[in-house]
Tab-separated table of C-alpha atoms in Angstrom:
chain	number	residue	atom	x	y	z
A	740	MET	CA	38.637	-67.992	-130.534
A	741	GLU	CA	35.290	-66.587	-129.410
A	742	VAL	CA	33.782	-63.765	-131.403
A	743	LEU	CA	31.728	-61.180	-129.520
A	744	ASN	CA	28.564	-59.947	-131.098
A	745	THR	CA	27.607	-56.270	-130.999
A	746	GLN	CA	25.225	-56.746	-128.080
A	747	GLN	CA	27.881	-58.446	-125.900
A	748	PHE	CA	30.476	-55.791	-126.800
A	749	SER	CA	28.199	-52.888	-125.835
A	750	ALA	CA	27.381	-54.629	-122.522
A	751	MET	CA	31.113	-54.649	-121.694
A	752	ASP	CA	31.258	-50.948	-122.513
A	753	THR	CA	28.758	-50.106	-119.757
A	754	ALA	CA	30.585	-52.019	-117.013
A	755	PRO	CA	31.184	-49.887	-113.916
A	756	ALA	CA	34.454	-47.944	-113.942
A	757	LEU	CA	37.171	-48.750	-111.455
A	758	ARG	CA	37.158	-46.238	-108.595
A	759	THR	CA	40.550	-44.791	-107.736
A	760	GLN	CA	39.485	-42.419	-104.953
A	761	MET	CA	37.859	-43.000	-101.585
A	762	THR	CA	34.541	-41.516	-100.623
A	763	ALA	CA	34.388	-39.181	-97.644
A	764	ALA	CA	32.904	-41.971	-95.507
A	765	GLU	CA	35.675	-44.411	-96.496
A	766	LYS	CA	38.345	-41.793	-95.797
A	767	ALA	CA	36.826	-41.042	-92.374
A	768	SER	CA	36.753	-44.761	-91.579
A	769	VAL	CA	40.425	-45.210	-92.536
A	770	ASP	CA	41.447	-42.080	-90.564
A	771	SER	CA	39.567	-43.393	-87.530
A	772	ALA	CA	41.273	-46.794	-87.782
A	773	VAL	CA	44.720	-45.166	-88.097
A	774	ASP	CA	44.066	-42.857	-85.115
A	775	PHE	CA	42.902	-45.818	-83.022
A	776	PHE	CA	46.025	-47.827	-83.943
A	777	ASN	CA	48.368	-44.902	-83.185
A	778	LYS	CA	46.687	-44.242	-79.820
A	779	SER	CA	46.999	-47.915	-78.877
A	780	ASN	CA	50.727	-47.718	-79.700
A	781	VAL	CA	51.150	-44.725	-77.374
A	782	ILE	CA	49.253	-46.531	-74.595
A	783	ASN	CA	51.534	-49.550	-75.016
A	784	GLY	CA	54.617	-47.329	-74.687
A	785	ARG	CA	55.432	-47.112	-78.390
A	786	LYS	CA	55.639	-43.752	-80.108
A	787	THR	CA	54.683	-43.160	-83.756
A	788	SER	CA	57.111	-41.265	-85.946
A	789	GLN	CA	57.539	-40.254	-89.560
A	790	GLU	CA	61.336	-40.546	-89.384
A	791	LEU	CA	63.767	-43.421	-89.097
A	792	GLY	CA	66.214	-43.113	-86.250
A	793	LYS	CA	69.335	-45.034	-85.389
A	794	ASP	CA	67.364	-47.673	-83.447
A	795	ASP	CA	65.087	-48.250	-86.456
A	796	PHE	CA	68.111	-48.584	-88.734
A	797	LEU	CA	69.688	-51.166	-86.417
A	798	LYS	CA	66.415	-53.142	-86.208
A	799	LEU	CA	66.189	-53.188	-90.017
A	800	LEU	CA	69.788	-54.389	-90.297
A	801	ILE	CA	69.242	-57.185	-87.753
A	802	THR	CA	66.007	-58.243	-89.472
A	803	GLN	CA	67.787	-58.260	-92.818
A	804	MET	CA	70.534	-60.483	-91.423
A	805	GLN	CA	68.043	-62.871	-89.778
A	806	ASN	CA	66.021	-63.271	-92.962
A	807	GLN	CA	68.781	-63.437	-95.532
A	808	ASP	CA	68.944	-66.283	-98.021
A	809	PRO	CA	71.329	-68.925	-96.581
A	810	THR	CA	72.426	-69.919	-100.081
A	811	SER	CA	73.360	-66.340	-100.865
A	812	PRO	CA	74.287	-64.540	-97.618
A	813	MET	CA	75.064	-60.849	-97.434
A	814	GLU	CA	78.564	-60.036	-98.599
A	815	ASN	CA	81.046	-58.774	-95.998
A	816	THR	CA	81.480	-55.556	-97.964
A	817	GLU	CA	77.711	-54.915	-97.888
A	818	PHE	CA	77.620	-55.543	-94.147
A	819	ILE	CA	80.585	-53.243	-93.532
A	820	ALA	CA	79.038	-50.519	-95.697
A	821	GLN	CA	75.761	-50.710	-93.754
A	822	MET	CA	77.593	-50.605	-90.423
A	823	ALA	CA	79.510	-47.539	-91.633
A	824	GLN	CA	76.198	-45.894	-92.561
A	825	PHE	CA	74.842	-46.750	-89.126
A	826	SER	CA	77.924	-45.275	-87.458
A	827	SER	CA	77.595	-42.086	-89.532
A	828	LEU	CA	73.908	-41.806	-88.629
A	829	GLU	CA	74.703	-42.183	-84.939
A	830	GLN	CA	77.429	-39.518	-85.088
A	831	MET	CA	75.134	-37.094	-86.937
A	832	THR	CA	72.441	-37.661	-84.306
A	833	ASN	CA	74.948	-36.994	-81.522
A	834	MET	CA	76.195	-33.837	-83.255
A	835	SER	CA	72.638	-32.593	-83.748
A	836	THR	CA	71.912	-33.063	-80.042
A	837	ALA	CA	75.127	-31.252	-79.112
A	838	PHE	CA	74.322	-28.350	-81.462
A	839	GLU	CA	70.839	-28.023	-79.930
A	840	LYS	CA	72.374	-27.834	-76.446
A	841	MET	CA	74.935	-25.286	-77.611
A	842	ALA	CA	72.261	-23.124	-79.291
A	843	SER	CA	70.177	-23.225	-76.105
A	844	PHE	CA	73.214	-22.142	-74.042
A	845	ILE	CA	74.029	-19.301	-76.462
A	846	ASN	CA	70.421	-18.075	-76.432
A	847	ALA	CA	70.306	-18.137	-72.616
A	848	SER	CA	73.664	-16.348	-72.470
A	849	GLU	CA	72.415	-13.668	-74.863
A	850	ALA	CA	69.321	-13.117	-72.717
A	851	ALA	CA	71.444	-12.883	-69.560
A	852	SER	CA	73.732	-10.330	-71.209
A	853	THR	CA	70.785	-7.923	-71.532
A	854	LEU	CA	70.169	-7.793	-67.766
A	855	GLY	CA	70.188	-4.202	-66.502
A	856	LYS	CA	70.373	-2.771	-70.025
A	857	THR	CA	67.821	-0.612	-71.763
A	858	VAL	CA	66.214	-2.380	-74.712
A	859	GLN	CA	63.849	-1.307	-77.437
A	860	ILE	CA	60.965	-3.786	-77.815
A	861	THR	CA	58.772	-4.111	-80.897
A	862	ALA	CA	55.613	-6.064	-80.061
A	863	GLY	CA	52.141	-5.965	-81.520
A	864	GLY	CA	53.047	-3.092	-83.852
A	865	ASN	CA	54.148	-0.936	-80.902
A	866	GLN	CA	57.684	0.146	-79.985
A	867	PHE	CA	58.792	1.044	-76.488
A	868	GLU	CA	61.893	1.049	-74.307
A	869	GLY	CA	62.522	-0.435	-70.900
A	870	VAL	CA	65.178	-1.892	-68.636
A	871	VAL	CA	65.575	-5.680	-68.593
A	872	GLU	CA	64.862	-6.806	-65.020
A	873	GLN	CA	64.946	-10.611	-65.458
A	874	ALA	CA	65.920	-13.231	-68.016
A	875	THR	CA	64.778	-16.845	-68.298
A	876	ARG	CA	66.851	-19.784	-69.520
A	877	GLY	CA	66.039	-22.704	-71.808
A	878	GLU	CA	65.436	-23.228	-75.502
A	879	ASN	CA	63.459	-19.995	-75.886
A	880	PRO	CA	64.695	-17.560	-73.246
A	881	GLN	CA	62.634	-14.499	-72.444
A	882	ILE	CA	63.376	-11.134	-70.879
A	883	PHE	CA	61.195	-9.289	-68.372
A	884	VAL	CA	60.645	-5.638	-69.284
A	885	ASN	CA	58.014	-3.224	-67.892
A	886	GLY	CA	56.086	-6.039	-66.186
A	887	ASN	CA	55.908	-8.425	-69.169
A	888	TYR	CA	57.968	-11.256	-70.624
A	889	TYR	CA	59.168	-10.976	-74.243
A	890	THR	CA	61.066	-13.372	-76.471
A	891	MET	CA	64.472	-12.308	-77.701
A	892	ASP	CA	63.212	-11.749	-81.259
A	893	LYS	CA	61.102	-8.814	-79.984
A	894	ILE	CA	64.264	-6.829	-79.134
A	895	SER	CA	65.047	-4.336	-81.893
A	896	ALA	CA	67.885	-2.500	-80.082
A	897	ILE	CA	70.022	-2.808	-76.937
A	898	TYR	CA	71.526	0.277	-75.266
A	899	ALA	CA	74.386	0.396	-72.747
A	900	ASN	CA	73.461	2.126	-69.498
Protein backbone atom coordinates (compact mmCIF):
# COMPACT_ATOMS: atom_id res chain seq x y z
CA MET A 1 0.00 0.00 0.00
CA GLU A 2 1.40 3.40 -0.98
CA VAL A 3 1.35 6.15 1.59
CA LEU A 4 0.86 9.71 0.35
CA ASN A 5 2.91 12.42 1.91
CA THR A 6 1.40 15.80 2.79
CA GLN A 7 2.74 17.46 -0.36
CA GLN A 8 1.20 14.82 -2.68
CA PHE A 9 -2.13 14.97 -0.81
CA SER A 10 -2.41 18.76 -1.11
CA ALA A 11 -1.59 18.53 -4.85
CA MET A 12 -4.61 16.23 -5.29
CA ASP A 13 -6.74 18.76 -3.44
CA THR A 14 -6.06 21.45 -6.05
CA ALA A 15 -6.99 19.29 -9.05
CA PRO A 16 -9.52 20.99 -11.33
CA ALA A 17 -13.15 20.31 -10.45
CA LEU A 18 -15.36 18.35 -12.80
CA ARG A 19 -17.59 20.69 -14.80
CA THR A 20 -21.25 19.71 -14.89
CA GLN A 21 -22.58 22.62 -16.96
CA MET A 22 -21.86 23.78 -20.49
CA THR A 23 -20.49 27.19 -21.29
CA ALA A 24 -22.54 29.51 -23.47
CA ALA A 25 -20.29 28.74 -26.45
CA GLU A 26 -20.66 24.96 -25.95
CA LYS A 27 -24.43 25.30 -25.62
CA ALA A 28 -24.61 27.39 -28.80
CA SER A 29 -22.52 24.80 -30.64
CA VAL A 30 -24.78 21.93 -29.51
CA ASP A 31 -27.94 23.92 -30.40
CA SER A 32 -26.50 24.65 -33.84
CA ALA A 33 -25.68 20.97 -34.42
CA VAL A 34 -29.19 19.90 -33.33
CA ASP A 35 -30.85 22.52 -35.57
CA PHE A 36 -28.72 21.41 -38.53
CA PHE A 37 -29.63 17.74 -37.94
CA ASN A 38 -33.36 18.52 -37.60
CA LYS A 39 -33.35 20.65 -40.78
CA SER A 40 -31.61 17.86 -42.70
CA ASN A 41 -34.34 15.46 -41.51
CA VAL A 42 -37.05 17.79 -42.83
CA ILE A 43 -35.24 18.12 -46.17
CA ASN A 44 -35.04 14.33 -46.43
CA GLY A 45 -38.79 14.04 -45.82
CA ARG A 46 -38.59 13.08 -42.15
CA LYS A 47 -40.34 15.17 -39.53
CA THR A 48 -39.04 15.64 -35.97
CA SER A 49 -41.46 15.12 -33.11
CA GLN A 50 -41.47 15.02 -29.33
CA GLU A 51 -44.21 12.37 -29.23
CA LEU A 52 -44.39 8.70 -30.11
CA GLY A 53 -47.15 7.80 -32.51
CA LYS A 54 -48.57 4.49 -33.59
CA ASP A 55 -45.99 4.11 -36.38
CA ASP A 56 -43.15 4.67 -33.89
CA PHE A 57 -44.65 2.10 -31.53
CA LEU A 58 -44.88 -0.47 -34.34
CA LYS A 59 -41.27 0.21 -35.41
CA LEU A 60 -40.10 -0.29 -31.81
CA LEU A 61 -42.02 -3.56 -31.56
CA ILE A 62 -40.58 -4.88 -34.83
CA THR A 63 -37.05 -3.85 -33.80
CA GLN A 64 -37.54 -5.56 -30.45
CA MET A 65 -38.63 -8.76 -32.16
CA GLN A 66 -35.73 -8.66 -34.65
CA ASN A 67 -33.14 -8.17 -31.92
CA GLN A 68 -34.47 -10.49 -29.26
CA ASP A 69 -32.25 -13.12 -27.69
CA PRO A 70 -32.83 -16.40 -29.60
CA THR A 71 -32.16 -18.41 -26.44
CA SER A 72 -34.83 -16.48 -24.58
CA PRO A 73 -37.44 -15.22 -27.07
CA MET A 74 -40.30 -12.94 -26.12
CA GLU A 75 -43.14 -14.79 -24.45
CA ASN A 76 -46.44 -15.04 -26.33
CA THR A 77 -48.20 -13.24 -23.49
CA GLU A 78 -45.76 -10.31 -23.73
CA PHE A 79 -46.27 -10.12 -27.49
CA ILE A 80 -50.05 -10.22 -27.14
CA ALA A 81 -49.97 -7.54 -24.44
CA GLN A 82 -47.87 -5.25 -26.65
CA MET A 83 -50.17 -5.82 -29.62
CA ALA A 84 -53.16 -4.97 -27.41
CA GLN A 85 -51.41 -1.75 -26.36
CA PHE A 86 -50.75 -0.96 -30.01
CA SER A 87 -54.39 -1.59 -30.89
CA SER A 88 -55.54 0.66 -28.02
CA LEU A 89 -53.15 3.41 -29.15
CA GLU A 90 -54.46 3.21 -32.70
CA GLN A 91 -58.09 3.40 -31.54
CA MET A 92 -57.35 6.39 -29.29
CA THR A 93 -55.64 8.14 -32.21
CA ASN A 94 -58.65 7.46 -34.44
CA MET A 95 -61.05 8.73 -31.77
CA SER A 96 -58.98 11.88 -31.27
CA THR A 97 -59.10 12.59 -35.01
CA ALA A 98 -62.86 12.01 -35.07
CA PHE A 99 -63.40 14.31 -32.07
CA GLU A 100 -61.35 17.06 -33.76
CA LYS A 101 -63.52 16.77 -36.89
CA MET A 102 -66.69 16.82 -34.81
CA ALA A 103 -65.54 19.89 -32.83
CA SER A 104 -64.72 21.68 -36.09
CA PHE A 105 -68.20 20.85 -37.47
CA ILE A 106 -69.91 22.05 -34.27
CA ASN A 107 -67.92 25.30 -34.28
CA ALA A 108 -68.77 25.95 -37.95
CA SER A 109 -72.43 25.13 -37.26
CA GLU A 110 -72.49 27.54 -34.32
CA ALA A 111 -71.03 30.31 -36.50
CA ALA A 112 -73.58 29.61 -39.25
CA SER A 113 -76.43 29.77 -36.73
CA THR A 114 -75.57 33.41 -36.00
CA LEU A 115 -76.14 34.52 -39.61
CA GLY A 116 -78.64 37.38 -39.78
CA LYS A 117 -78.74 37.76 -36.00
CA THR A 118 -77.67 40.74 -33.96
CA VAL A 119 -74.64 39.99 -31.80
CA GLN A 120 -72.80 41.88 -29.12
CA ILE A 121 -69.03 41.84 -29.74
CA THR A 122 -66.39 42.53 -27.09
CA ALA A 123 -63.04 43.25 -28.75
CA GLY A 124 -60.10 45.34 -27.65
CA GLY A 125 -61.92 46.52 -24.52
CA ASN A 126 -64.80 47.88 -26.61
CA GLN A 127 -68.36 46.55 -26.84
CA PHE A 128 -70.64 47.06 -29.81
CA GLU A 129 -73.54 45.41 -31.60
CA GLY A 130 -73.99 44.45 -35.22
CA VAL A 131 -75.70 42.01 -37.55
CA VAL A 132 -73.73 38.93 -38.64
CA GLU A 133 -73.42 39.13 -42.44
CA GLN A 134 -71.08 36.18 -43.11
CA ALA A 135 -69.59 33.18 -41.33
CA THR A 136 -66.47 31.19 -42.21
CA ARG A 137 -65.96 27.46 -41.69
CA GLY A 138 -63.00 25.44 -40.43
CA GLU A 139 -61.29 24.84 -37.11
CA ASN A 140 -61.64 28.47 -36.00
CA PRO A 141 -64.72 29.91 -37.70
CA GLN A 142 -65.21 33.65 -37.78
CA ILE A 143 -68.20 35.93 -38.23
CA PHE A 144 -68.30 39.12 -40.30
CA VAL A 145 -69.85 42.05 -38.43
CA ASN A 146 -69.67 45.77 -39.31
CA GLY A 147 -66.95 45.20 -41.92
CA ASN A 148 -64.62 43.06 -39.78
CA TYR A 149 -64.10 39.38 -39.02
CA TYR A 150 -64.25 38.23 -35.37
CA THR A 151 -63.67 34.86 -33.76
CA MET A 152 -66.58 33.24 -31.97
CA ASP A 153 -65.05 33.90 -28.53
CA LYS A 154 -65.55 37.66 -29.10
CA ILE A 155 -69.35 37.23 -29.05
CA SER A 156 -70.74 38.13 -25.63
CA ALA A 157 -74.46 37.95 -26.56
CA ILE A 158 -76.69 36.85 -29.45
CA TYR A 159 -80.11 38.44 -30.02
CA ALA A 160 -82.99 37.08 -32.12
CA ASN A 161 -84.16 39.49 -34.80
